[in-house]
CSV table of C-alpha atoms and ligand atoms in Angstrom, one decimal:
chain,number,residue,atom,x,y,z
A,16,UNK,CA,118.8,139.0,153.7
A,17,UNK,CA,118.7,139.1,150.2
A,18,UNK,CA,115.6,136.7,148.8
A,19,UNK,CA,114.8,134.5,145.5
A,20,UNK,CA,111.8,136.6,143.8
A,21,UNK,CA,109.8,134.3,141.2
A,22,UNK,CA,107.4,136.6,140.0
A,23,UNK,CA,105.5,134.3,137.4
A,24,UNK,CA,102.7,132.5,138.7
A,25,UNK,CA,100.8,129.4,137.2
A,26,UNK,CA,98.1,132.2,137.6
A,27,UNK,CA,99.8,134.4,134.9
A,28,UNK,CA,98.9,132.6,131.6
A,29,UNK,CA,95.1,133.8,132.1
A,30,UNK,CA,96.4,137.5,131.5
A,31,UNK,CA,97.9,138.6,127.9
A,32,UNK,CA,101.3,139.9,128.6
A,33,UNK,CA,102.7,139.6,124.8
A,34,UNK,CA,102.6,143.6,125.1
A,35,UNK,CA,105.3,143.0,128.1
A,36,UNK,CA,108.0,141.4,126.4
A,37,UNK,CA,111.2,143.4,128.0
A,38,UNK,CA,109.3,143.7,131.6
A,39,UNK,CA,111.6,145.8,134.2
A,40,UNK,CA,111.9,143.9,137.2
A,41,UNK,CA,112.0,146.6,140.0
A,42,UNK,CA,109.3,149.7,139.1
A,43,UNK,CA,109.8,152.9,141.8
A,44,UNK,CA,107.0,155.2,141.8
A,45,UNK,CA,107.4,159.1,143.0
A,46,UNK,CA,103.2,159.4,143.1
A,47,UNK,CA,102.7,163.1,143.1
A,48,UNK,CA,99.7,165.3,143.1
A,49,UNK,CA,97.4,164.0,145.2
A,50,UNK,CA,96.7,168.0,147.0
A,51,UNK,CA,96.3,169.5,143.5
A,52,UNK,CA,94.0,166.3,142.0
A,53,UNK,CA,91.6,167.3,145.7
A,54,UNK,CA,92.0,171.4,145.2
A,55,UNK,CA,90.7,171.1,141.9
A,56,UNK,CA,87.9,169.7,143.2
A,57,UNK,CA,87.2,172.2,146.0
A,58,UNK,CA,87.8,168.6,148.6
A,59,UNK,CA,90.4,169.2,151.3
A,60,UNK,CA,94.0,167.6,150.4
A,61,UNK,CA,93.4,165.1,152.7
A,62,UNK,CA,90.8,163.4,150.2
A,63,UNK,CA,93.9,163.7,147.8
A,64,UNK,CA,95.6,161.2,149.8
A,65,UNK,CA,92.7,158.7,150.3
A,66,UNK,CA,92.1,158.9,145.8
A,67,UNK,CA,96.0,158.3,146.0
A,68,UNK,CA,95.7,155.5,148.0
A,69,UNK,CA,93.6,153.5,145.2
A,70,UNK,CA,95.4,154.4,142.8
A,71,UNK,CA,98.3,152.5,145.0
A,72,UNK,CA,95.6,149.4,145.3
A,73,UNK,CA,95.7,149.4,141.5
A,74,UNK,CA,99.2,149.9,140.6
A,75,UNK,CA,99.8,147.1,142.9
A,76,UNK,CA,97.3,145.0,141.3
A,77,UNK,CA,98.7,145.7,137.5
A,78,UNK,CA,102.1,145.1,138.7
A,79,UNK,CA,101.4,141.6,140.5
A,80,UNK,CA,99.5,140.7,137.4
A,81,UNK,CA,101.9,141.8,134.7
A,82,UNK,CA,104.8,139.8,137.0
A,83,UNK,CA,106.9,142.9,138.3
A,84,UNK,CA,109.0,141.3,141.1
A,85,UNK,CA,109.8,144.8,142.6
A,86,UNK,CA,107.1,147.9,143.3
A,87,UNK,CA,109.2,150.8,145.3
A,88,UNK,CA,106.4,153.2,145.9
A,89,UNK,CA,107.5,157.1,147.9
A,90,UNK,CA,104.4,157.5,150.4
A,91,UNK,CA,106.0,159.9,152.7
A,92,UNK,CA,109.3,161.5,152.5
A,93,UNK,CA,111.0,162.7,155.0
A,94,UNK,CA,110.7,166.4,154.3
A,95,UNK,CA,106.5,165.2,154.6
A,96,UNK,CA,107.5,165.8,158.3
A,97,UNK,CA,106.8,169.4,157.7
A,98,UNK,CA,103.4,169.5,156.5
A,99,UNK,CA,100.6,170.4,159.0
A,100,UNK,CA,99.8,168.1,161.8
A,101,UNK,CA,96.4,167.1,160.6
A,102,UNK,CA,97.9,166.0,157.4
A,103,UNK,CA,100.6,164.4,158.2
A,104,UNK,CA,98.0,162.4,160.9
A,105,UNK,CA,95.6,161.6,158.0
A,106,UNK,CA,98.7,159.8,156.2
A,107,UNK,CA,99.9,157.9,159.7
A,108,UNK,CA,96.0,156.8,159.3
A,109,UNK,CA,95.7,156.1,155.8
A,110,UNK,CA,98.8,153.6,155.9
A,111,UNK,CA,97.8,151.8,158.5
A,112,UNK,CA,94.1,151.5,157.1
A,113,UNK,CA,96.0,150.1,153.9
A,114,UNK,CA,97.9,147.6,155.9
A,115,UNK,CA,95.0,146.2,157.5
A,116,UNK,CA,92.6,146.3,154.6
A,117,UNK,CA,95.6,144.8,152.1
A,118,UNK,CA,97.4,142.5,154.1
A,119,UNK,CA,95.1,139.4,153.1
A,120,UNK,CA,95.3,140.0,150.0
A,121,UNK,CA,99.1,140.4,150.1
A,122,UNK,CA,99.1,137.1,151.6
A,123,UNK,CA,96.5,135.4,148.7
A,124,UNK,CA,99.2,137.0,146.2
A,125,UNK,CA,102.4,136.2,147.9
A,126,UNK,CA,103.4,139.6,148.0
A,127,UNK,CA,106.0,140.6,150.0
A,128,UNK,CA,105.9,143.5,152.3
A,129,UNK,CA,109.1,146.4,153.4
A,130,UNK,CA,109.7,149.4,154.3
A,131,UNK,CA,113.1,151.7,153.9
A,132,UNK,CA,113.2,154.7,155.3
A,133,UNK,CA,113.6,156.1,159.2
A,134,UNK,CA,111.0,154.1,160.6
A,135,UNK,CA,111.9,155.3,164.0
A,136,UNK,CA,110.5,158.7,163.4
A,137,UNK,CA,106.9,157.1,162.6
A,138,UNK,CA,104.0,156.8,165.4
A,139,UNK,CA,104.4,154.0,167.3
A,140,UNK,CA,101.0,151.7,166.0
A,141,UNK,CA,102.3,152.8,162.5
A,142,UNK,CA,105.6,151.4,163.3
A,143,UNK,CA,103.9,148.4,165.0
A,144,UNK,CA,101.9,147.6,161.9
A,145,UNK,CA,104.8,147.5,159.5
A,146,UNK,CA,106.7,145.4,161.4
A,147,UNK,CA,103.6,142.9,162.1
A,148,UNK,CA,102.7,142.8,158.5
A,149,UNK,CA,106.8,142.6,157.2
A,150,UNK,CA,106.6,139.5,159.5
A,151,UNK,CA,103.8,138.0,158.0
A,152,UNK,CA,104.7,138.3,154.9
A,153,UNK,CA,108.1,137.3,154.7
A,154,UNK,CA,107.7,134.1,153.0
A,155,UNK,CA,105.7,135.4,150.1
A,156,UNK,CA,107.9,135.2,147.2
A,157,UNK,CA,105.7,136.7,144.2
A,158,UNK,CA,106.5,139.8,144.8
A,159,UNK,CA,108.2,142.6,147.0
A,160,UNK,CA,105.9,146.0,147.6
A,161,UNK,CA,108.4,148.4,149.3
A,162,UNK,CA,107.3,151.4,151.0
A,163,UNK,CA,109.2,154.0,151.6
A,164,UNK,CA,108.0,156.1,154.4
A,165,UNK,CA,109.9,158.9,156.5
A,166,UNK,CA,112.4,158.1,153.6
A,167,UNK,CA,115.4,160.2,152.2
A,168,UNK,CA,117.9,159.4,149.7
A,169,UNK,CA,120.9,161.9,151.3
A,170,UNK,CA,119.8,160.3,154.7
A,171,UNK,CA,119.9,157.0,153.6
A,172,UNK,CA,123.6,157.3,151.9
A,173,UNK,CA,124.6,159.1,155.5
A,174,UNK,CA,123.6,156.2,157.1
A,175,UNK,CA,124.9,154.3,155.0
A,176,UNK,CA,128.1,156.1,155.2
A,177,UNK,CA,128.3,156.1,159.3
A,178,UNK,CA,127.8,152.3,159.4
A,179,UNK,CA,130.7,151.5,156.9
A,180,UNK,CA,132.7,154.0,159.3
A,181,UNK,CA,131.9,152.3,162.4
A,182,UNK,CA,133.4,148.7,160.9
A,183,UNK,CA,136.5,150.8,160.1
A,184,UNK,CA,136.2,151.9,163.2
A,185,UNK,CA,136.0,148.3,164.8
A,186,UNK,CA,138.7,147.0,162.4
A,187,UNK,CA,136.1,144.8,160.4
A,188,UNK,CA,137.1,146.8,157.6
A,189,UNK,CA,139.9,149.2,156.2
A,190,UNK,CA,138.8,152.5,153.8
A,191,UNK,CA,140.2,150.9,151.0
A,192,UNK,CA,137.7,148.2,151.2
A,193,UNK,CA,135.1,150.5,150.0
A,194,UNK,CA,133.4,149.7,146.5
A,195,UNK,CA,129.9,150.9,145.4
A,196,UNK,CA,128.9,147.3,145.5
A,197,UNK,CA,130.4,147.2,148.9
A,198,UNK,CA,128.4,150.3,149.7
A,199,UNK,CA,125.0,149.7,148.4
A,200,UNK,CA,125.2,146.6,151.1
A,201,UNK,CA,124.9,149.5,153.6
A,202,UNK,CA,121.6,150.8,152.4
A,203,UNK,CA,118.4,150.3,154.2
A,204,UNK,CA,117.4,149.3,150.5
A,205,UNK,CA,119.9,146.5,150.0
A,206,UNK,CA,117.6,143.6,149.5
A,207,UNK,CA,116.3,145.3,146.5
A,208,UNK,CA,118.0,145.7,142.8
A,209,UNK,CA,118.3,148.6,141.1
A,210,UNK,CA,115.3,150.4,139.8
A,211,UNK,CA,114.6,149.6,136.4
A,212,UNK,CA,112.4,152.7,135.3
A,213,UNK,CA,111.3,155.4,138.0
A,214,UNK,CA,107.3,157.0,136.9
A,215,UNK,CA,106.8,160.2,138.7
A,216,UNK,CA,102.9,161.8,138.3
A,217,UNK,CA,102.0,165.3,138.0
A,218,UNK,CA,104.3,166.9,136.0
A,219,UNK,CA,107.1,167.9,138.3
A,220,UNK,CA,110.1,166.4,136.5
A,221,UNK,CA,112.5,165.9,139.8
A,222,UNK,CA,113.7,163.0,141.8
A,223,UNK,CA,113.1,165.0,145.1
A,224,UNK,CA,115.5,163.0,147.0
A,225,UNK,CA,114.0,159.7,146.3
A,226,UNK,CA,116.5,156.7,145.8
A,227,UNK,CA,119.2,158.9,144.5
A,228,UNK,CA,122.4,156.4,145.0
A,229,UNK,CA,119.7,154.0,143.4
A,230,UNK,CA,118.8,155.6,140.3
A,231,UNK,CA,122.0,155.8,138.6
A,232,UNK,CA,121.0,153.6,135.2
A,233,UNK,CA,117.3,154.2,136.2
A,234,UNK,CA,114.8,154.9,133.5
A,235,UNK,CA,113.2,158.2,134.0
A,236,UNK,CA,108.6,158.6,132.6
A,237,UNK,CA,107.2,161.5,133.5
A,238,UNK,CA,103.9,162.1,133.1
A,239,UNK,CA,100.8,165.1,133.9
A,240,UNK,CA,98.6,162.8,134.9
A,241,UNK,CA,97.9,163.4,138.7
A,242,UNK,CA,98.7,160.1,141.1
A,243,UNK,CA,94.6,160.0,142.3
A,244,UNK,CA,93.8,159.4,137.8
A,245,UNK,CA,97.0,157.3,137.1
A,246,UNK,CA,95.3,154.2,135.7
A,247,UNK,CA,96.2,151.1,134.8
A,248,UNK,CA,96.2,152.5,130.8
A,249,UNK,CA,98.6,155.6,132.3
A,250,UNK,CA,100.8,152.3,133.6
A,251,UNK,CA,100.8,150.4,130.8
A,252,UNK,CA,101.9,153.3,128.8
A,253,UNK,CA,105.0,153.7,131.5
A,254,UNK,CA,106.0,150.1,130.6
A,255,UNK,CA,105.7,150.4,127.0
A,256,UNK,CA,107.4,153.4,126.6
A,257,UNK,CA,110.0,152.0,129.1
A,258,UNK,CA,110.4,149.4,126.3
A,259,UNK,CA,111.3,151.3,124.0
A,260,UNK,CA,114.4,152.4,125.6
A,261,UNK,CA,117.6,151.9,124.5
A,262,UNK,CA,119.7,150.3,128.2
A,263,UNK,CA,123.4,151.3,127.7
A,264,UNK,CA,124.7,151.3,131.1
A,265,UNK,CA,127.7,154.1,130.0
A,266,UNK,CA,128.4,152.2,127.2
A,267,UNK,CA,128.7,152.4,123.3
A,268,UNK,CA,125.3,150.1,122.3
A,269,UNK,CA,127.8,148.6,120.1
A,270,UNK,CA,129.3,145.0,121.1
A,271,UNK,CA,133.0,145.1,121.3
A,272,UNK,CA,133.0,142.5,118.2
A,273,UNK,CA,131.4,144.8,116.1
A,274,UNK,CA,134.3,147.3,116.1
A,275,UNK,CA,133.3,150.3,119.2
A,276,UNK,CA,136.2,152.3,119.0
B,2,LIG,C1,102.2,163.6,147.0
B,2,LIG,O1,101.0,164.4,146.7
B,2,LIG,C2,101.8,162.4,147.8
B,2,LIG,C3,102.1,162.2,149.1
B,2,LIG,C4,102.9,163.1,149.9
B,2,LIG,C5,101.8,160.9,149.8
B,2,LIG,C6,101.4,159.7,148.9
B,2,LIG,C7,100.4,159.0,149.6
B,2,LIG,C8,99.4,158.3,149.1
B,2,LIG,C9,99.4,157.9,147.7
B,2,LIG,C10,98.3,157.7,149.9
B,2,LIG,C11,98.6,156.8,151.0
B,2,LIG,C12,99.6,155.8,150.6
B,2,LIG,C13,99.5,154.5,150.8
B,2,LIG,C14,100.6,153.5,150.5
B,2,LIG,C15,98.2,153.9,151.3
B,2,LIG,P1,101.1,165.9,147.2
B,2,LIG,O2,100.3,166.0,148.5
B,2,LIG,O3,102.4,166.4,147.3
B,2,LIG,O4,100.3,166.6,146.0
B,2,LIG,P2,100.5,168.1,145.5
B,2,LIG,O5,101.9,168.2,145.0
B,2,LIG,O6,99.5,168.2,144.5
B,2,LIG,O7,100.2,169.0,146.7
């Protein structure tokens, strides 16, 4: 069900935001580096993960502050499946200690709570706490904080692709029917508009199967800085240099008035 996002509160005037005069409205995070932030250290990876999730806590913060309607943050993808049990266990753990430590204040902040991704494939109490706190938090209108968990781009366009099939299939619909707008309604992520600028931590400079159909336009801000040390100052400097961009869309920057050949 696609939903009316007003992300400016009465709350909002208290915080200066004239640095935040082009805001992007949907911000996807890739938040990388949380193993080599704890190996440097000499703290197993696992710590990583639990310095990552604050870093989510204040991200989060930043965004509902600064009035970004949409935060799409990658916190397990589903080649994650892979890593060692005990890992991937301290992950199932962590999220579901976030959920129950953040749901209150999602509700205080009207924040808005999803998921994309093959949920199915997640522990049952994981599964059981993203649906309870989706439910309570459908009303809130502020903001939307999607997750995406057990989540891969490919998988989500094959989806995608076999449930546009099937209503061939059924005679709801004929091939030629098919647009990309028409498709995207297929996605898991179709409540959500395009991704405005995509920040991914650490240095790798890949999308790693995250939100590829998604990403088309995206703005791409890469950084060093590892996910566990990305502060609000490393976020700020996203947005501003996310500013500066110039938005063609596949066009000439010129308006057809002004003579584009
Ligand atoms: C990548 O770091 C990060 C992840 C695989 C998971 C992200 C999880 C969190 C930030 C914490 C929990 C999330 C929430 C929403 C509470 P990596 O392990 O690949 O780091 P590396 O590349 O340095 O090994």
């Amino acid at each position: 069900m696609k939903h009316t996002i007003n992300a400016e509160s009465p709350d909002s005037e208290k915080v200066d935001l004239s640095w935040l005069s082009n805001p992007p409205r949907h911000v996807a995070v890739i938040m990388d580096g949380n193993g080599r932030w704890a190996t440097k250290r000499h703290l197993p990876r696992v710590m990583g993960h639990r310095a990552g999730a604050e870093s989510v806590r204040r991200v989060v913060t930043a965004s509902r502050q600064w009035n970004i309607p949409y935060l799409t943050l990658y916190a397990f993808s589903w080649e994650n499946w892979t890593r060692p049990r005990l890992e991937v266990n301290a992950l199932m753990a962590l999220l579901e200690e976030f959920i129950d430590q953040e749901i209150q204040t999602m509700l205080n902040n009207s924040i808005r709570f999803s998921v994309v991704g093959a949920r199915e494939r997640l522990p049952e109490s994981v599964f059981k706490k993203i649906r309870m706190a989706e439910d309570r938090t459908s009303a809130c209108d502020r903001m939307v904080l999607t997750l995406a968990l057990s989540y891969s781009g490919r998988e989500e366009i094959v989806k995608a692709a076999t449930a546009f099939a099937r209503d061939v299939q059924k005679g709801i619909l004929s091939p030629e029917d098919l647009s990309a707008e028409r498709f995207s309604d297929y996605l898991d992520s179709r409540d959500l508009p395009p991704p405005d600028l995509l920040i991914r931590t650490s240095g790798e400079v890949r999308v790693s199967n995250f939100l590829l159909w998604q990403i088309a336009y995206t703005e791409l801000h890469f950084t060093r800085t590892l996910w566990p040390d990305f502060s609000e100052e490393d976020y700020r400097r996203a947005l501003m240099d996310y500013q500066e961009r110039v938005r063609r869309f596949g066009r000439t920057g010129a308006t057809p008035d002004e003579g584009a050949i």
